[in-house]
Short mmCIF file of C-alpha atoms in Angstrom, two decimals:
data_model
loop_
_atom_site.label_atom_id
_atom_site.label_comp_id
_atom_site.label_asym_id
_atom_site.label_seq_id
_atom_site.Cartn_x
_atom_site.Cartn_y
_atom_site.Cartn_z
CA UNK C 1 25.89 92.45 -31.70
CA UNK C 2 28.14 90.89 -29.69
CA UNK C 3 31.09 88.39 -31.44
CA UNK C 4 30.61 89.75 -34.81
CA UNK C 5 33.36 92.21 -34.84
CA UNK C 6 30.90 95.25 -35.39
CA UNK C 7 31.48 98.10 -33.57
CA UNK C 8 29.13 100.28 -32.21
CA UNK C 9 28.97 104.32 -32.69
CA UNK C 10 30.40 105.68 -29.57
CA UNK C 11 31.47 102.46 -27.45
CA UNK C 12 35.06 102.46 -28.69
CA UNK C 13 37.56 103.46 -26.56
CA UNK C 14 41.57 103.81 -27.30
CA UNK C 15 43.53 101.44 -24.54
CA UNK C 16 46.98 102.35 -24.33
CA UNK C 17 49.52 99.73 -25.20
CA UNK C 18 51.14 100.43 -21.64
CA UNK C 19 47.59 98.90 -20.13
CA UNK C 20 47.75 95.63 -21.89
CA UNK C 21 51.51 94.83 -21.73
CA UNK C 22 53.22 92.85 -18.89
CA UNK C 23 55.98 95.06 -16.78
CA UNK C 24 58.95 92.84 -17.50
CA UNK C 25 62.65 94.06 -15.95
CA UNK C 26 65.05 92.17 -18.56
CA UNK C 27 62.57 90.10 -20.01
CA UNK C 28 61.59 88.63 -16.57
CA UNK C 29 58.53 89.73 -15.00
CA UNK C 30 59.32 92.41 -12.67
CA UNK C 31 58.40 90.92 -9.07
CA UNK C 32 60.81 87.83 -9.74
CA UNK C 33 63.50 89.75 -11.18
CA UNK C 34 63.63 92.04 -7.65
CA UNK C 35 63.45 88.79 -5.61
CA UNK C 36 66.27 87.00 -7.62
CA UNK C 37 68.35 90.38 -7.85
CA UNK C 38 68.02 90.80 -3.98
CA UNK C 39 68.77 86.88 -3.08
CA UNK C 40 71.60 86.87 -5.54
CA UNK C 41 73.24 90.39 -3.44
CA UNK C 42 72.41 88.83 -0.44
CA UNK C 43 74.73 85.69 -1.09
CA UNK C 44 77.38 88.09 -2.80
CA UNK C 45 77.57 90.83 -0.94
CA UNK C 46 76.40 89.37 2.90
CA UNK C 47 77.78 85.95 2.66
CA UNK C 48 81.23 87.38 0.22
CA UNK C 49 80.01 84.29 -1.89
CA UNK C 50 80.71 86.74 -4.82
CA UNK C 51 80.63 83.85 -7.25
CA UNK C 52 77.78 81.90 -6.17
CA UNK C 53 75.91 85.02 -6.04
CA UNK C 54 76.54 85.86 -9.85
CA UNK C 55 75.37 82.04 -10.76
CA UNK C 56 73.29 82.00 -8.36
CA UNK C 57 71.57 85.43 -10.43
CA UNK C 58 72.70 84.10 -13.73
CA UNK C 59 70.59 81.30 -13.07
CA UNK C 60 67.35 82.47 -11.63
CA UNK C 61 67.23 85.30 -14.30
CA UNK C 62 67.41 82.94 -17.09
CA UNK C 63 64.59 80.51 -15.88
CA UNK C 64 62.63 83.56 -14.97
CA UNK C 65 63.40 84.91 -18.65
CA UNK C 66 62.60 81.47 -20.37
CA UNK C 67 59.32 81.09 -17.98
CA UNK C 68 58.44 84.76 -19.13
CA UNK C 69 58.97 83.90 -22.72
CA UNK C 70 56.28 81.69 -22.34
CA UNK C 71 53.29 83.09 -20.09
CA UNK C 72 54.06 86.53 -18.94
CA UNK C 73 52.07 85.79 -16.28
CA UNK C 74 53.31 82.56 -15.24
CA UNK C 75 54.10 83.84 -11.49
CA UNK C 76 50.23 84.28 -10.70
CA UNK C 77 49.04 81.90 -12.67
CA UNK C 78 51.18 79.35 -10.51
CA UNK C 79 50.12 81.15 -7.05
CA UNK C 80 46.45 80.83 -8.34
CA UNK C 81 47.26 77.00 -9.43
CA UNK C 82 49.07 76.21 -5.94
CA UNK C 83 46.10 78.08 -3.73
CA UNK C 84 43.52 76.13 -5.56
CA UNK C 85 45.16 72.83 -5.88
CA UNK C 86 42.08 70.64 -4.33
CA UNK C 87 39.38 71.96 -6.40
CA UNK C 88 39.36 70.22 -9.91
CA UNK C 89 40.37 66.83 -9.01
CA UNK C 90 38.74 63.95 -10.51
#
């Protein structure tokens, strides 16, 4: 039955923990960490803004971090929100 918590003989499958985790590089999910990593060389090493590139990463990491903290998910989920914008309005 479905929503009792019973289990039925030979419909249980073992998921691997890798399958249901979010890939996270330094406790930011992994997409944002590249693009913040990549803007933050770009400004150091292209521009010689050494400084402003290491706050500049500093920065971006930590809100990325703090955002990941609390939806691992939180970049799709605010693509999804910003390509759907029009259709739940009241």
């Amino acid at each position: 039955m479905i929503g009792t918590g019973t289990h039925i003989e030979g419909f249980e499958a073992p998921l691997h923990r890798s399958l249901a985790e979010p890939i996270l590089l330094g406790g930011a999910q992994r997409t944002i960490a590249i693009v913040n990593g990549t803007l933050a060389a770009a400004l150091g090493i292209g521009l010689q803004q050494w400084i402003a590139g290491l706050l500049v990463w500093a920065f971006g990491h930590t809100l990325a971090v703090l955002a990941a903290k609390r939806d691992p998910d939180f970049a799709t989920v605010l693509a999804r929100h910003l390509r759907q914008k029009g259709h739940f309005t009241c």
